[in-house]
Short mmCIF file of N, CA and C in Angstrom, two decimals:
data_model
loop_
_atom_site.label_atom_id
_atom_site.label_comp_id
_atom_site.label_asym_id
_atom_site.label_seq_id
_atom_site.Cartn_x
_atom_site.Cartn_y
_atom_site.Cartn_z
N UNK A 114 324.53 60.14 129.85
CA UNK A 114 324.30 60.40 128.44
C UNK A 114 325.20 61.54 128.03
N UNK A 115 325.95 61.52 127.01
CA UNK A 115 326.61 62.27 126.09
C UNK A 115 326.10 63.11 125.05
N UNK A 116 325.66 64.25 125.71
CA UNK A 116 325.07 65.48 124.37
C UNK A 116 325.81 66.03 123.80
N UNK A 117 327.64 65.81 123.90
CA UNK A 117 328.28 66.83 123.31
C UNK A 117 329.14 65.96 122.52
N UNK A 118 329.34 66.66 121.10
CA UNK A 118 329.88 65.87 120.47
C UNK A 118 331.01 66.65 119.76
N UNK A 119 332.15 66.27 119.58
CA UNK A 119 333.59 67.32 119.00
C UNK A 119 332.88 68.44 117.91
N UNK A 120 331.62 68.28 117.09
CA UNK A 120 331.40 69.07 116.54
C UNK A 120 330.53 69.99 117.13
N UNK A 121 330.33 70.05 118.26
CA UNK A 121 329.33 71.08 119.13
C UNK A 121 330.32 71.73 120.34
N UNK A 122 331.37 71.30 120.32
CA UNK A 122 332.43 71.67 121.77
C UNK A 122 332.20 72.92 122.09
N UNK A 123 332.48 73.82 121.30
CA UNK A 123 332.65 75.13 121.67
C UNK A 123 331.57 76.33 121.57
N UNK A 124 330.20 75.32 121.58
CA UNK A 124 328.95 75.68 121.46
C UNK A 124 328.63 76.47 122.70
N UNK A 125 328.71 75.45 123.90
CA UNK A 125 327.93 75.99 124.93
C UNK A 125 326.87 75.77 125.90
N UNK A 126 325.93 74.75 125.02
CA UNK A 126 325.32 74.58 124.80
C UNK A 126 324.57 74.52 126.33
N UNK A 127 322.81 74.49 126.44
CA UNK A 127 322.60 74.77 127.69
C UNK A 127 321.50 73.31 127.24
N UNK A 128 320.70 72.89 128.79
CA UNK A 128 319.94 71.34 128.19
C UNK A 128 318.64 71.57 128.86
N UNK A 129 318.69 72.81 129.45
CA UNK A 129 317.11 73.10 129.88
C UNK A 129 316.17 73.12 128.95
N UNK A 130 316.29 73.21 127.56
CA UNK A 130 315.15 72.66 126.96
C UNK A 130 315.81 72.52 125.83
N UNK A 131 314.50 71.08 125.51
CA UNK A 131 314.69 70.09 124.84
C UNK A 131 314.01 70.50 123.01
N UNK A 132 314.76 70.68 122.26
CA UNK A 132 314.16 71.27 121.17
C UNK A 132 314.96 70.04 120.17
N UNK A 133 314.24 68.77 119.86
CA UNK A 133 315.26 67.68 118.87
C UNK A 133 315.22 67.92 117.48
N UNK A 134 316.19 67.55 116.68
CA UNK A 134 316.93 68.27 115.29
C UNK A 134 317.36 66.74 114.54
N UNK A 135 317.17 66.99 113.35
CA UNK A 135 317.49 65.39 112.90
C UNK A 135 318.56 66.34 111.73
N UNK A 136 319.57 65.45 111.47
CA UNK A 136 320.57 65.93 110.72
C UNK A 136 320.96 64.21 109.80
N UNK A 137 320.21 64.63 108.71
CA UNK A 137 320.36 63.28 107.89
C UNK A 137 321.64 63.95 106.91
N UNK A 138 322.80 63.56 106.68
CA UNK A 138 324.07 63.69 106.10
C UNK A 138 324.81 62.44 105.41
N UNK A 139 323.64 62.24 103.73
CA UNK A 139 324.37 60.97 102.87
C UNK A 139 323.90 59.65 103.86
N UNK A 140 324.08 58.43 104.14
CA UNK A 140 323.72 56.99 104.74
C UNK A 140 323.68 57.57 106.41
N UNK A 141 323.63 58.72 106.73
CA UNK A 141 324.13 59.15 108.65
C UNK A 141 322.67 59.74 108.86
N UNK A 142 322.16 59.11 109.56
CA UNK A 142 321.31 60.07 110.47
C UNK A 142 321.39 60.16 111.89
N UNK A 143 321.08 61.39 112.50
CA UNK A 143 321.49 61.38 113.46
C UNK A 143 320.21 62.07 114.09
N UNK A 144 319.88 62.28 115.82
CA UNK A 144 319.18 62.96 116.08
C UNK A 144 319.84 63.56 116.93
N UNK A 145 319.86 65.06 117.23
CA UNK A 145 320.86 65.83 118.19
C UNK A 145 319.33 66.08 119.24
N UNK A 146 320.11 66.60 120.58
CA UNK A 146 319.12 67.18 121.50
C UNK A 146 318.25 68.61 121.34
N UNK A 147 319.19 69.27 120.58
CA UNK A 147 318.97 70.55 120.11
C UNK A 147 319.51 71.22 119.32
N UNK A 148 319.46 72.44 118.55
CA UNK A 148 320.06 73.09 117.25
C UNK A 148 321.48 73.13 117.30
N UNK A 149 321.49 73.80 119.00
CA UNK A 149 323.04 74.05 119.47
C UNK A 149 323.93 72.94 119.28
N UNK A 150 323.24 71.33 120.12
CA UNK A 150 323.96 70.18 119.89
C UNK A 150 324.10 69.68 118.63
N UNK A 151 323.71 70.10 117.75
CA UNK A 151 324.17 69.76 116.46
C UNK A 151 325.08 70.94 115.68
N UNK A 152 325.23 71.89 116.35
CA UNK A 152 326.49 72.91 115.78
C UNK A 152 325.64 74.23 115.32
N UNK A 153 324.40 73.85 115.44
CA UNK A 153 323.70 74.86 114.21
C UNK A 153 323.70 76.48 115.11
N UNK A 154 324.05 77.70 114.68
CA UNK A 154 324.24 78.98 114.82
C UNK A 154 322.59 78.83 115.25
N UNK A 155 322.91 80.09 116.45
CA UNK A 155 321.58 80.32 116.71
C UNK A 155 320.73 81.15 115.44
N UNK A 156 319.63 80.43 115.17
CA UNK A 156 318.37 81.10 113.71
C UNK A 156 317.94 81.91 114.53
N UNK A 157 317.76 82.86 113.20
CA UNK A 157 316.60 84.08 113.49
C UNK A 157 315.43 83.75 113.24
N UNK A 158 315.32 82.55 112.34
CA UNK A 158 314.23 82.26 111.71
C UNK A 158 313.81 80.31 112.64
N UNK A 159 312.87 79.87 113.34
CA UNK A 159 312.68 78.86 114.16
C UNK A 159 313.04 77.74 112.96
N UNK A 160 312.56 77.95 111.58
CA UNK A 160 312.76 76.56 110.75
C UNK A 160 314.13 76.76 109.93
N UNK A 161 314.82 78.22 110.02
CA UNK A 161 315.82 77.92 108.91
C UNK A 161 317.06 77.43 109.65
N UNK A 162 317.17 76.13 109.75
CA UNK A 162 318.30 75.72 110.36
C UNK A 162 319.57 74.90 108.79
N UNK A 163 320.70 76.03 108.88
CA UNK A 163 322.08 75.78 108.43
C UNK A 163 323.10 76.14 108.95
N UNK A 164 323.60 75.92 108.14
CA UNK A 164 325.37 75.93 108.59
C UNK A 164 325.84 75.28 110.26
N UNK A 165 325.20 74.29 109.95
CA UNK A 165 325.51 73.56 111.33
C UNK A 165 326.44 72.91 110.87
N UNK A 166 327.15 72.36 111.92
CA UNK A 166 328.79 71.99 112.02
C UNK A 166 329.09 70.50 112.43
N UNK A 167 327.58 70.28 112.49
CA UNK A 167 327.43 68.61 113.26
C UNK A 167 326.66 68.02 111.65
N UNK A 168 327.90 68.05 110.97
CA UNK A 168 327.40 67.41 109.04
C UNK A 168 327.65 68.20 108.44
N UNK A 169 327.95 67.81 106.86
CA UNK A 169 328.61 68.35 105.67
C UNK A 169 327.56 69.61 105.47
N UNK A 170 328.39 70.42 104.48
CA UNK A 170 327.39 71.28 103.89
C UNK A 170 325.97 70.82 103.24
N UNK A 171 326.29 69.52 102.85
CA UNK A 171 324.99 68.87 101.77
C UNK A 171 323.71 68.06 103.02
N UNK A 172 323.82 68.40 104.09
CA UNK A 172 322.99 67.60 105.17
C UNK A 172 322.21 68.26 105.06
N UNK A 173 321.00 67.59 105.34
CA UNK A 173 319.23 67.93 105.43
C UNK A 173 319.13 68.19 107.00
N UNK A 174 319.03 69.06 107.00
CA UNK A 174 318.40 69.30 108.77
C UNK A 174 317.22 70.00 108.89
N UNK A 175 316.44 69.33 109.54
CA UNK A 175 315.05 69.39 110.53
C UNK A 175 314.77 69.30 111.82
N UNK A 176 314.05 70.36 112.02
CA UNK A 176 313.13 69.75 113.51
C UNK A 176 312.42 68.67 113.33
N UNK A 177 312.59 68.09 114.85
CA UNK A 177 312.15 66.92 115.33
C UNK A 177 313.05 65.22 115.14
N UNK A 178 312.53 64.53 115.83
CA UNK A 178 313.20 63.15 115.86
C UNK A 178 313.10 63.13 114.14
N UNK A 179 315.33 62.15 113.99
CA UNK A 179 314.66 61.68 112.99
C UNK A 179 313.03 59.95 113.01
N UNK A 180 312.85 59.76 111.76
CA UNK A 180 312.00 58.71 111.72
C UNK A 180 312.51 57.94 110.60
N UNK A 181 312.55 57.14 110.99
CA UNK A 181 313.01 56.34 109.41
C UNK A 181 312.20 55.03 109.74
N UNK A 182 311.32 54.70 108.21
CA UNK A 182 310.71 53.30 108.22
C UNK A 182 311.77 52.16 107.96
N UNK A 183 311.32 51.24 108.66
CA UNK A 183 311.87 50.04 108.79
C UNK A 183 310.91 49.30 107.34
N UNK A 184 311.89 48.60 106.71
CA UNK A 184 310.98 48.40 105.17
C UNK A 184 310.80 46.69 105.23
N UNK A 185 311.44 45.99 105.98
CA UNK A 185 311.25 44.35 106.28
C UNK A 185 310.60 44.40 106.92
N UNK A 186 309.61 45.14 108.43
CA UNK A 186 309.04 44.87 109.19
C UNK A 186 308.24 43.93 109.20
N UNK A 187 307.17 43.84 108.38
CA UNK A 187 306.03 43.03 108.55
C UNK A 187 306.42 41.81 107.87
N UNK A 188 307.96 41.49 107.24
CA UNK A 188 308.29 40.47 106.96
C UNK A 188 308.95 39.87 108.05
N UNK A 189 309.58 40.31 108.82
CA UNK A 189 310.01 39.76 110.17
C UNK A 189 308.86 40.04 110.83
N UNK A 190 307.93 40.15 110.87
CA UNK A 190 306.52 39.79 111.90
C UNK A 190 306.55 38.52 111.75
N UNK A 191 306.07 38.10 110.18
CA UNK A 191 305.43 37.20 109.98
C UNK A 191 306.37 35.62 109.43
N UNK A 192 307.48 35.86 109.72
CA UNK A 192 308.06 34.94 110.12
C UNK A 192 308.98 34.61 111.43
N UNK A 193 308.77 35.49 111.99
CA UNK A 193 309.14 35.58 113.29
C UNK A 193 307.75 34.15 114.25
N UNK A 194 306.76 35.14 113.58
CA UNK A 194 305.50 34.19 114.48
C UNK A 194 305.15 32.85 113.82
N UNK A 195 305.69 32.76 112.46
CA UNK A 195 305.64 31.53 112.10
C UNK A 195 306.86 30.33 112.69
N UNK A 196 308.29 31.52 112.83
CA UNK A 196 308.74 30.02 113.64
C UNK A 196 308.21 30.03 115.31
N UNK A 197 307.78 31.24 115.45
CA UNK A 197 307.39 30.46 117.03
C UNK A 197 306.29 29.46 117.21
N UNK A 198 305.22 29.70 116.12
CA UNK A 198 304.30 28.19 116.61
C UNK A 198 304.91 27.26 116.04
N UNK A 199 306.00 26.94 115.02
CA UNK A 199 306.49 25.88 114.96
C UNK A 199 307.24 25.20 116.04
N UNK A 200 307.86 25.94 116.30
CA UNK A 200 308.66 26.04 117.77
C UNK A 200 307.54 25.25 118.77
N UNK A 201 306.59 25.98 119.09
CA UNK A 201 305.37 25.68 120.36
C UNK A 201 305.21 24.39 119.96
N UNK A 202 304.92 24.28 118.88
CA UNK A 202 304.25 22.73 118.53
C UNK A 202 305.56 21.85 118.69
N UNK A 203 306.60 21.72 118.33
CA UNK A 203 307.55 20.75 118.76
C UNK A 203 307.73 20.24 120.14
N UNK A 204 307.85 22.03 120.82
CA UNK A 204 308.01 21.55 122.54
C UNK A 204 306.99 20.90 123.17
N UNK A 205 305.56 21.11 122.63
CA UNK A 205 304.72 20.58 123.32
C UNK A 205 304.65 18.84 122.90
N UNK A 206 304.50 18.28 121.36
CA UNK A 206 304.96 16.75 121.22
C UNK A 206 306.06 16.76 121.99
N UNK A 207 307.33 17.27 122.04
CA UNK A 207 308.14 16.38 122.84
C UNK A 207 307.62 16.41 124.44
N UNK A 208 307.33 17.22 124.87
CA UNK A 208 306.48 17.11 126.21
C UNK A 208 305.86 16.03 126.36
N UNK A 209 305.26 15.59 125.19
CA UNK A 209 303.89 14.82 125.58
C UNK A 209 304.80 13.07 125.76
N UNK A 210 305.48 13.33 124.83
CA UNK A 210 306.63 11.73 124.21
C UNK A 210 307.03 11.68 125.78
N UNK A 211 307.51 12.46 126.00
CA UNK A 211 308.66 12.43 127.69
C UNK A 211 307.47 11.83 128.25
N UNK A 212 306.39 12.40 128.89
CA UNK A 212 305.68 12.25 129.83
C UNK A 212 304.73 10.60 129.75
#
């Protein structure tokens, strides 16, 4: 796995602990391993994370994974499981025709 990315090079960065940072920047989200792996200057303050270097000035950065909802989900559930019993039911008539 690759934690270092051209915008963290000259960071330093250490991986003994795991502190994750979401850096949403315009259609990009990203999740870094830690403040450092995303460029961000060590804070004085645990939540004020800027001027990180891993995204534009205009990027939203937070602790923790990003999350982003998936907004079709339960529409690909529910046709997902509708073609599989269509599916089931075909293989099983042709099963039955063969036999």
């Amino acid at each position: 796995v690759e934690l270092h990315r051209g915008c963290s090079e000259g960071c330093k960065c250490v991986t003994a602990e795991m502190s994750p940072v979401c850096v949403r920047d315009g259609p990009i989200t990203l999740s870094y391993y830690s403040p450092c792996h995303a460029g961000c200057p060590h804070p004085t303050n645990q939540d004020n994370l800027t001027n990180c270097t891993c995204g534009s000035a205009a990027a939203q950065i937070t602790r923790g994974y990003c999350r982003d909802k998936c907004s079709i989900f339960v529409l690909y559930n529910v046709v997902n499981c509708i073609t599989k019993s269509l599916l089931s039911v075909t293989i099983i008539g042709s099963l039955l025709i063969t036999l």
